[in-house]
Rosetta silent file (secondary structure, phi, psi, omega in degrees, C-alpha in Angstrom):
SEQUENCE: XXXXXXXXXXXXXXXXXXXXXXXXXXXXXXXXXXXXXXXXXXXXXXXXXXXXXXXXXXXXXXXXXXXXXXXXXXXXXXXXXXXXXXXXXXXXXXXXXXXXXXXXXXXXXXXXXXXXXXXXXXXXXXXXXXXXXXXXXXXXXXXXXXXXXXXXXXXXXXXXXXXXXXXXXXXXXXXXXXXXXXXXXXXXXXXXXXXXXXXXXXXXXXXXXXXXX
SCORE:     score description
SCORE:     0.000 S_00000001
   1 L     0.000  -55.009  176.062   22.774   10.753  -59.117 S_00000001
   2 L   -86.151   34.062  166.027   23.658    7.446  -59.427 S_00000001
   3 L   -77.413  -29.500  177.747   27.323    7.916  -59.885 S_00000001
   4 L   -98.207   22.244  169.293   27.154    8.372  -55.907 S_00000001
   5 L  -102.008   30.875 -179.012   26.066    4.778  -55.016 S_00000001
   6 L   -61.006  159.620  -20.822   29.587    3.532  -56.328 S_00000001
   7 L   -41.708  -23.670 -155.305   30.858    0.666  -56.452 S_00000001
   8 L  -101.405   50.469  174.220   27.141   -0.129  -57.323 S_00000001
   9 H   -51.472  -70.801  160.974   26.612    2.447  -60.091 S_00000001
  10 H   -39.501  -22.575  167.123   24.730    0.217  -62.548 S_00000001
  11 H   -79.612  -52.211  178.575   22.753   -1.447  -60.476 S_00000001
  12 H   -42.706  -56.583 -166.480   21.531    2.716  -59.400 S_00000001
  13 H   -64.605  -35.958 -171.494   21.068    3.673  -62.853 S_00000001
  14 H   -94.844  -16.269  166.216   18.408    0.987  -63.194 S_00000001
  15 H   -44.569  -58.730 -163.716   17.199    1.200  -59.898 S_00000001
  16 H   -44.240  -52.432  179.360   16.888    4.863  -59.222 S_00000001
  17 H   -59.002  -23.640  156.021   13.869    5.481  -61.520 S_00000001
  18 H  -135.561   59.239  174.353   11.735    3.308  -59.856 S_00000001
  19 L   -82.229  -43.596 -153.201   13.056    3.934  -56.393 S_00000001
  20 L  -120.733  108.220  133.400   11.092    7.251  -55.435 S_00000001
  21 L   -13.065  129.168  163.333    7.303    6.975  -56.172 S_00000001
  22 L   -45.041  123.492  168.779    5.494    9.644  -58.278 S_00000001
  23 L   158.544  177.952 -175.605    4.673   12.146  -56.061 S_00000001
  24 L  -104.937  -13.960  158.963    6.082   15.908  -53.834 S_00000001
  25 L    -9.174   88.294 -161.655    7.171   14.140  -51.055 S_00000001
  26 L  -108.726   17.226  167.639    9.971   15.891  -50.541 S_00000001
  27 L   -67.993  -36.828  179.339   10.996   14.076  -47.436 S_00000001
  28 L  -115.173   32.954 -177.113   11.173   10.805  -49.540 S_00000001
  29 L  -112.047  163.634 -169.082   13.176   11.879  -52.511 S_00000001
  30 L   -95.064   38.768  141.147   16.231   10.926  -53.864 S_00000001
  31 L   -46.605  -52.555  175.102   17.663   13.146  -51.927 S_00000001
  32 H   -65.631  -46.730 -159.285   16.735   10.511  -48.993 S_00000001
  33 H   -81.921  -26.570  168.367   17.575    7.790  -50.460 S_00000001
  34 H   -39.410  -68.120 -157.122   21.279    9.287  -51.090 S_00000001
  35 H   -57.469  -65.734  178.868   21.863   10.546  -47.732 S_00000001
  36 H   -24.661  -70.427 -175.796   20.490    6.442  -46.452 S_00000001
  37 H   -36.863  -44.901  176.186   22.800    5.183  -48.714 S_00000001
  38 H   -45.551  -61.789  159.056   25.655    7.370  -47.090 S_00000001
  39 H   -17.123  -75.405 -161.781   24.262    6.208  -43.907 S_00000001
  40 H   -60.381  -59.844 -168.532   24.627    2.413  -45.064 S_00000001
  41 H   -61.795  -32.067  159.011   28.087    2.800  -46.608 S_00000001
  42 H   -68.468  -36.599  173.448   29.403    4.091  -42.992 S_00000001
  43 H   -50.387  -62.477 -162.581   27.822    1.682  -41.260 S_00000001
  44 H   -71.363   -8.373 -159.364   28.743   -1.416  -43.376 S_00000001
  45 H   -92.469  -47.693 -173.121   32.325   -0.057  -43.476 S_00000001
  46 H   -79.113  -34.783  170.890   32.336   -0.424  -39.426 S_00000001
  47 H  -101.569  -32.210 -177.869   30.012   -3.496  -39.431 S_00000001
  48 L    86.571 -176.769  178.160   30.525   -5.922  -42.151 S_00000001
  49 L   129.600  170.937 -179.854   27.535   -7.165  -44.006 S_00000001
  50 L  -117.484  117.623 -125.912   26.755   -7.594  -47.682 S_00000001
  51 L   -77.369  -39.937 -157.526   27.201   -4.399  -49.718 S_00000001
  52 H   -68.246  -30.418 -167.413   25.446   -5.367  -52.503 S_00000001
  53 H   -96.820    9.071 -173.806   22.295   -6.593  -51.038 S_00000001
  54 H   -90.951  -46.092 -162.377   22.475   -3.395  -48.652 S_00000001
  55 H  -101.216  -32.571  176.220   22.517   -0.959  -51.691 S_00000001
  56 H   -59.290  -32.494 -156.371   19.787   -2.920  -53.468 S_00000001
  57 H   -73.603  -74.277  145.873   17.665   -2.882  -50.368 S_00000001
  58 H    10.563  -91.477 -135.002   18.523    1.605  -50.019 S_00000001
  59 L   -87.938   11.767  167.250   17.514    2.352  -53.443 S_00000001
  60 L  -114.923  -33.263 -178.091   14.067    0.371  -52.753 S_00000001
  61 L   -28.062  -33.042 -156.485   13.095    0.849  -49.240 S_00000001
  62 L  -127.266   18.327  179.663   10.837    3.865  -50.240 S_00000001
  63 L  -106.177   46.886  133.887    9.551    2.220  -53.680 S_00000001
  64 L  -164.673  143.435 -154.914    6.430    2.430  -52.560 S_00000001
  65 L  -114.517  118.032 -179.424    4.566    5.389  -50.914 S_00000001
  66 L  -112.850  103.730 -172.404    1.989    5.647  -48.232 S_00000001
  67 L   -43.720  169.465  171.539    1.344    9.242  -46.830 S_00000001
  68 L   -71.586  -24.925 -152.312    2.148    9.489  -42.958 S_00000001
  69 L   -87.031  -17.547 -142.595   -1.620   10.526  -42.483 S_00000001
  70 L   -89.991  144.225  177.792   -3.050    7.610  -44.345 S_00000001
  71 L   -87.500   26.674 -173.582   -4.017    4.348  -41.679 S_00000001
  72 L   -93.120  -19.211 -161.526   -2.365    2.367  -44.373 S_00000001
  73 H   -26.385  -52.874 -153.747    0.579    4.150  -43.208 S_00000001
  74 H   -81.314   28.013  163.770    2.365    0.914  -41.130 S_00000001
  75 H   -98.661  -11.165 -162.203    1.999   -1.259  -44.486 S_00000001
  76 H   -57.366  -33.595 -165.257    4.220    0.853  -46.762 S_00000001
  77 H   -95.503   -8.619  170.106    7.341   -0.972  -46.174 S_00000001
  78 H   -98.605   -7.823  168.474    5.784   -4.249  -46.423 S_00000001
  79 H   -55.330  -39.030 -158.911    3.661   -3.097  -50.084 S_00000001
  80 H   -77.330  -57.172 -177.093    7.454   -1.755  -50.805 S_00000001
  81 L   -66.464    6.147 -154.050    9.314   -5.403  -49.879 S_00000001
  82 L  -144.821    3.617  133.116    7.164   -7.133  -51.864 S_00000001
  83 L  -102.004   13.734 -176.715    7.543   -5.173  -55.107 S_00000001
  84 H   -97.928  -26.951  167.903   11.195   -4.859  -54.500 S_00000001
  85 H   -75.026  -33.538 -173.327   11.260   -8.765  -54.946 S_00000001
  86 H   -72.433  -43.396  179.419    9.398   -8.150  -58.225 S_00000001
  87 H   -77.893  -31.270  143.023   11.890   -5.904  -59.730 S_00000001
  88 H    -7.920  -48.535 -166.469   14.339   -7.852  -58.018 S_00000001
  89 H   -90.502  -38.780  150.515   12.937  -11.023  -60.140 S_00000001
  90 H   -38.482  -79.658  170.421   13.551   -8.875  -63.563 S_00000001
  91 L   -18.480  -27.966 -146.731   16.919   -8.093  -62.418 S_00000001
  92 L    26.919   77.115  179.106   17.467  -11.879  -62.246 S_00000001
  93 L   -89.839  174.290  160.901   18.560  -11.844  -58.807 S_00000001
  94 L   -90.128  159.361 -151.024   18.484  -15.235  -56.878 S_00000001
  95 H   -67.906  -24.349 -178.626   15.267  -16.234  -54.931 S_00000001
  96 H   -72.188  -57.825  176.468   17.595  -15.636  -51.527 S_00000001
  97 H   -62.985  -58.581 -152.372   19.304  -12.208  -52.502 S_00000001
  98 H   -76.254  -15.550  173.429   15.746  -11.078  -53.465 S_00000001
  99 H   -84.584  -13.215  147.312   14.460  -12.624  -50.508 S_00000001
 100 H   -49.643  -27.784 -151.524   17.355  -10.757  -48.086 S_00000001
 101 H   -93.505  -66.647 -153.912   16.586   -7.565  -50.220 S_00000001
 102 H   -72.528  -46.724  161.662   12.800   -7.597  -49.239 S_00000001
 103 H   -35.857  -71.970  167.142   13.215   -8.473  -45.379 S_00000001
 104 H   -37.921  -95.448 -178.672   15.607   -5.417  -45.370 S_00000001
 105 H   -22.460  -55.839 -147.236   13.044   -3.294  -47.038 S_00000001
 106 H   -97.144  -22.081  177.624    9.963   -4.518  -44.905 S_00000001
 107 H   -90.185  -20.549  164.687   12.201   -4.485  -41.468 S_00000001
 108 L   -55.064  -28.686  163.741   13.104   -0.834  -41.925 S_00000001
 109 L   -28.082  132.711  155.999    9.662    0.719  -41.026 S_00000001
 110 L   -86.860  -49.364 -178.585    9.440    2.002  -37.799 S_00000001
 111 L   -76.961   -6.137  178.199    6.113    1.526  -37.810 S_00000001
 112 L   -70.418  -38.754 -171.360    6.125   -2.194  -39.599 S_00000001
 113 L    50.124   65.806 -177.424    7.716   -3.322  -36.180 S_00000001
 114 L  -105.855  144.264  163.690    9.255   -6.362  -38.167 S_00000001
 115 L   -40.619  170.329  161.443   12.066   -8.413  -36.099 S_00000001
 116 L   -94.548  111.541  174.829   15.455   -8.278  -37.267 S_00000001
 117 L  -134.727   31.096  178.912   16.923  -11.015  -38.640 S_00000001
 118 L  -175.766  113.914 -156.730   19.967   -9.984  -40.583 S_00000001
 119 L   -66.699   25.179  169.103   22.805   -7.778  -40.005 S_00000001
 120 L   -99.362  -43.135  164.164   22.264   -6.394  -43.776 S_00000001
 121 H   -44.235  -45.439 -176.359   18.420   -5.402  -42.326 S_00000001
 122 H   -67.085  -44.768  179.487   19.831   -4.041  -39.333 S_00000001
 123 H   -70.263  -34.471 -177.414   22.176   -1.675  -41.220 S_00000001
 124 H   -72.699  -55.253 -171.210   19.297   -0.339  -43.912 S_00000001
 125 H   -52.591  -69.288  173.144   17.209    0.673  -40.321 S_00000001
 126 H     5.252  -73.286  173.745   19.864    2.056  -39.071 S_00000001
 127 H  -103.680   15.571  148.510   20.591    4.062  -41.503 S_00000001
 128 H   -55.123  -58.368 -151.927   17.089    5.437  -42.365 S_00000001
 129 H   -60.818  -65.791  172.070   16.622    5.818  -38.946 S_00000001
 130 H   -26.449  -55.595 -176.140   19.455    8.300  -38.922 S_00000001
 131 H   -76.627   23.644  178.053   18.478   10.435  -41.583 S_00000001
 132 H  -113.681   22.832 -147.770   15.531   10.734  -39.249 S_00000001
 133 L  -172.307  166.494  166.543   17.395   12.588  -36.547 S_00000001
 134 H    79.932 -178.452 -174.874   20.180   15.182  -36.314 S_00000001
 135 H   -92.476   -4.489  153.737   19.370   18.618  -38.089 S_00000001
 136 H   -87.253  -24.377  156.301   18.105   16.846  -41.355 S_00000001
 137 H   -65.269  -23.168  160.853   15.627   15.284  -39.088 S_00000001
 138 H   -56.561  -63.810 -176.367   14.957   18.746  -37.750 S_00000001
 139 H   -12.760  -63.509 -150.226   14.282   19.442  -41.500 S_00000001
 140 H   -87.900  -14.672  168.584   12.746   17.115  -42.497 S_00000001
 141 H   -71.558  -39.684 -177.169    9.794   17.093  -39.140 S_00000001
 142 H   -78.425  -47.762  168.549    9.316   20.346  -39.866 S_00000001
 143 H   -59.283  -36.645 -160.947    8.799   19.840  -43.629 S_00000001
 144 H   -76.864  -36.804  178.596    6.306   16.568  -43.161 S_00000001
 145 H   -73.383   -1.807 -166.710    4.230   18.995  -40.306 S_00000001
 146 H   -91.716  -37.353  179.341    4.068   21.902  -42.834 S_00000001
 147 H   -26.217  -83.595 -174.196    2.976   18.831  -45.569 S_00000001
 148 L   -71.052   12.436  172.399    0.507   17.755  -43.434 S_00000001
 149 L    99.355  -16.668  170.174   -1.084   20.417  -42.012 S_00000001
 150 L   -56.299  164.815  156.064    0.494   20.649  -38.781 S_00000001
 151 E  -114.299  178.200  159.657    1.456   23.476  -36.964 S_00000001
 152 L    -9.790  -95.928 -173.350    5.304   24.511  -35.132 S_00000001
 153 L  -142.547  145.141  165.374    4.606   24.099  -31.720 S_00000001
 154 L   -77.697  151.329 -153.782    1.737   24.972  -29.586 S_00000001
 155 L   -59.679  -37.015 -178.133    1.845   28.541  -28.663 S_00000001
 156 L   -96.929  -24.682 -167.506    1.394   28.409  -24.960 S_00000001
 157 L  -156.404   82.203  159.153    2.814   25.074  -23.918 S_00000001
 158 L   -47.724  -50.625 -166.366    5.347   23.984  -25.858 S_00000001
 159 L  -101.179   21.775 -179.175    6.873   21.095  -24.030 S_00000001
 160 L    40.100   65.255  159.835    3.137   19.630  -23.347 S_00000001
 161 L   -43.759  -65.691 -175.617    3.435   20.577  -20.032 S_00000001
 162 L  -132.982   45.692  172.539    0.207   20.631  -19.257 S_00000001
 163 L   177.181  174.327 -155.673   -2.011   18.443  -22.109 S_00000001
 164 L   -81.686  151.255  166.248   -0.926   15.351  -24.127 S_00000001
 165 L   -78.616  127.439  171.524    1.540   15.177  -26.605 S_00000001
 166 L  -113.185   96.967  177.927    0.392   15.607  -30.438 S_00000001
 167 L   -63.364  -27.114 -165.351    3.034   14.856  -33.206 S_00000001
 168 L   -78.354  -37.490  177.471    0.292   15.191  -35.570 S_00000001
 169 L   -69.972  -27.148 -155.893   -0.936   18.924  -34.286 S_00000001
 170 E  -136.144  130.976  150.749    3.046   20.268  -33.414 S_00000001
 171 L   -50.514  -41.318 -152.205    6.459   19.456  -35.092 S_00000001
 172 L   -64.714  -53.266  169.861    7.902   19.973  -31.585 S_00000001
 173 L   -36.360  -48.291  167.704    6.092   17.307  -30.156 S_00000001
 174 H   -40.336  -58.544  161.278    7.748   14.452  -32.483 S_00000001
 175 H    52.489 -139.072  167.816   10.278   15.051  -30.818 S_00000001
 176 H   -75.992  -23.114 -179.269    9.588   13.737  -27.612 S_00000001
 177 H   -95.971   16.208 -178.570    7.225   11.254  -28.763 S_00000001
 178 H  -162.115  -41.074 -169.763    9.242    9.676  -31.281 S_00000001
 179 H  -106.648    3.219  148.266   12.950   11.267  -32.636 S_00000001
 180 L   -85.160   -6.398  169.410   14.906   11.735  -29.091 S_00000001
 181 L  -103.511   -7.868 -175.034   14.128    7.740  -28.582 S_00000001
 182 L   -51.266  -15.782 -153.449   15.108    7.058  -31.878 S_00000001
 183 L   -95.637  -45.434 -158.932   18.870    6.690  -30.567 S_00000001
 184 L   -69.673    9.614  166.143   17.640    3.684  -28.020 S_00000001
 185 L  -101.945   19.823 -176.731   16.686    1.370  -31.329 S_00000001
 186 L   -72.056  165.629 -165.958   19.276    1.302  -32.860 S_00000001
 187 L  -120.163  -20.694 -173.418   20.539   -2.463  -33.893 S_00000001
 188 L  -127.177  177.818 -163.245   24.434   -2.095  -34.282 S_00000001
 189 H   -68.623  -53.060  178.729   27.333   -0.433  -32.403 S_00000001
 190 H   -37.356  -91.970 -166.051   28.338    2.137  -35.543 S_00000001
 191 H   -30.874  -50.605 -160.597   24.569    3.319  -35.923 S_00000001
 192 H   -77.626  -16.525 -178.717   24.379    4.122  -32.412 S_00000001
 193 H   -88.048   -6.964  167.702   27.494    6.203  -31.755 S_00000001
 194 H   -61.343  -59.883  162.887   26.443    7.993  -35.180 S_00000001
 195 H    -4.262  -71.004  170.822   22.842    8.114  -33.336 S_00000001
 196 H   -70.116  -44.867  170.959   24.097    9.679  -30.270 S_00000001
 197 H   -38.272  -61.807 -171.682   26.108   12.406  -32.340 S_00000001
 198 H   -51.005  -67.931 -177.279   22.590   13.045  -34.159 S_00000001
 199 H   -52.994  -26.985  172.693   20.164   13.146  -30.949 S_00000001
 200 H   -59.580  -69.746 -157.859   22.665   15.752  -29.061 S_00000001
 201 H   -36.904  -38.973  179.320   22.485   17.839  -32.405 S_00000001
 202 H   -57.071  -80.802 -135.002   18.058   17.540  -31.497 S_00000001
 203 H   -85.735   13.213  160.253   18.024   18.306  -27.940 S_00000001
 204 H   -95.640  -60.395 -165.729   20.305   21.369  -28.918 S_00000001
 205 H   -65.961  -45.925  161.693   18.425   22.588  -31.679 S_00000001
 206 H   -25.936  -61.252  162.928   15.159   21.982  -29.024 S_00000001
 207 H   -34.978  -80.883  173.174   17.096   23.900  -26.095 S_00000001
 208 H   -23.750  -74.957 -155.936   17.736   26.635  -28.754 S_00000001
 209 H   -82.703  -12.403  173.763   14.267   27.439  -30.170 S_00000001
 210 H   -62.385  -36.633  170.077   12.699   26.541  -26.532 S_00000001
 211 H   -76.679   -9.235 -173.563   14.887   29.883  -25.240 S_00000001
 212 H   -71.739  -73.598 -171.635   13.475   31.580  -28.348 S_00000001
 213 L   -81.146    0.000    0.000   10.082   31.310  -27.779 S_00000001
């Protein structure tokens, strides 16, 4: 696996292992953290930025885990930044790159709702955010609702027609409350026309299983 974060192989190999939390999360595996990386490496190619502190920030973002159900939930990424400066501090990074590393980590949350303040932060949302959309975000909404107990859609009213939308009861329902808006946060010009590629690819596969059922 970490042969595919080149240039930064070595840095991976020491990373990787305690990148992904014990646990079946298979939403948050380092599967994810690949695909992010991918994400990052398009971006940054298109954006500038500094690769190194980009791919440190990736292969941490997720090094520490808070289910979605849990109300601890909107803390994960800052519990995450703030042991990503500790291995960071092993690593003998400098107190700036580890402090660049952990803003990236702690600003990627959607739910942290941290400002932006650095177009290396901006690219690691970005390109989370992405692998949150498109038909691996179909996937992967569908995996976290079977995880958690959710169901599909509801049976009679799909499109909450006529009662409130529940992300937690219906996959479909994310969605609209949260992964077709996903395109208007985006922070740089790359991410968003990748974005917009992703969000048609939604409101297609939506269309689709909406004529199904």
């Amino acid at each position: 696996m970490a042969g595919h974060f080149a240039p930064f192989t070595a840095l991976a190999e020491r990373l990787l292992p305690l990148s992904s939390p014990a646990g079946n999360d298979g939403s948050h595996d380092e599967g994810h953290i690949l695909r992010v990386w991918r994400n990052a490496a398009a971006i940054q190619a298109g954006e500038g930025g500094d690769p190194r502190l980009i791919a440190a920030a990736v292969l941490l973002h997720d090094c520490v885990a808070v289910e979605k159900t849990s109300p601890q939930r909107a803390q994960a990424s800052k519990l995450a930044a703030e042991r990503a400066e500790t291995i960071l501090l092993a690593e003998g990074w400098s107190a700036a790159d580890r402090a660049a590393v952990a803003h990236a980590v702690h600003a990627h949350s959607f739910s942290a709702r941290v400002p932006i303040e650095s177009l290396e932060a901006a690219i690691v949302q970005d390109a989370d955010r992405l692998d949150a959309i498109g038909l691996i975000g179909v996937a992967r909404c569908f995996y976290v609702a079977g995880r958690t107990g959710g169901g599909l859609f509801h049976p009679l009213d799909p499109m909450a027609e006529h009662r409130p939308l529940d992300d937690h009861a219906f996959a479909l329902d994310h969605f609209e409350t949260k992964l077709l808006r996903l395109a208007d946060t985006f922070q740089t010009a790359t991410g968003r026309r990748m974005a917009q590629r992703r969000t048609e690819a939604l409101r297609q596969f939506r269309d689709a299983i909406l004529s199904e059922i």
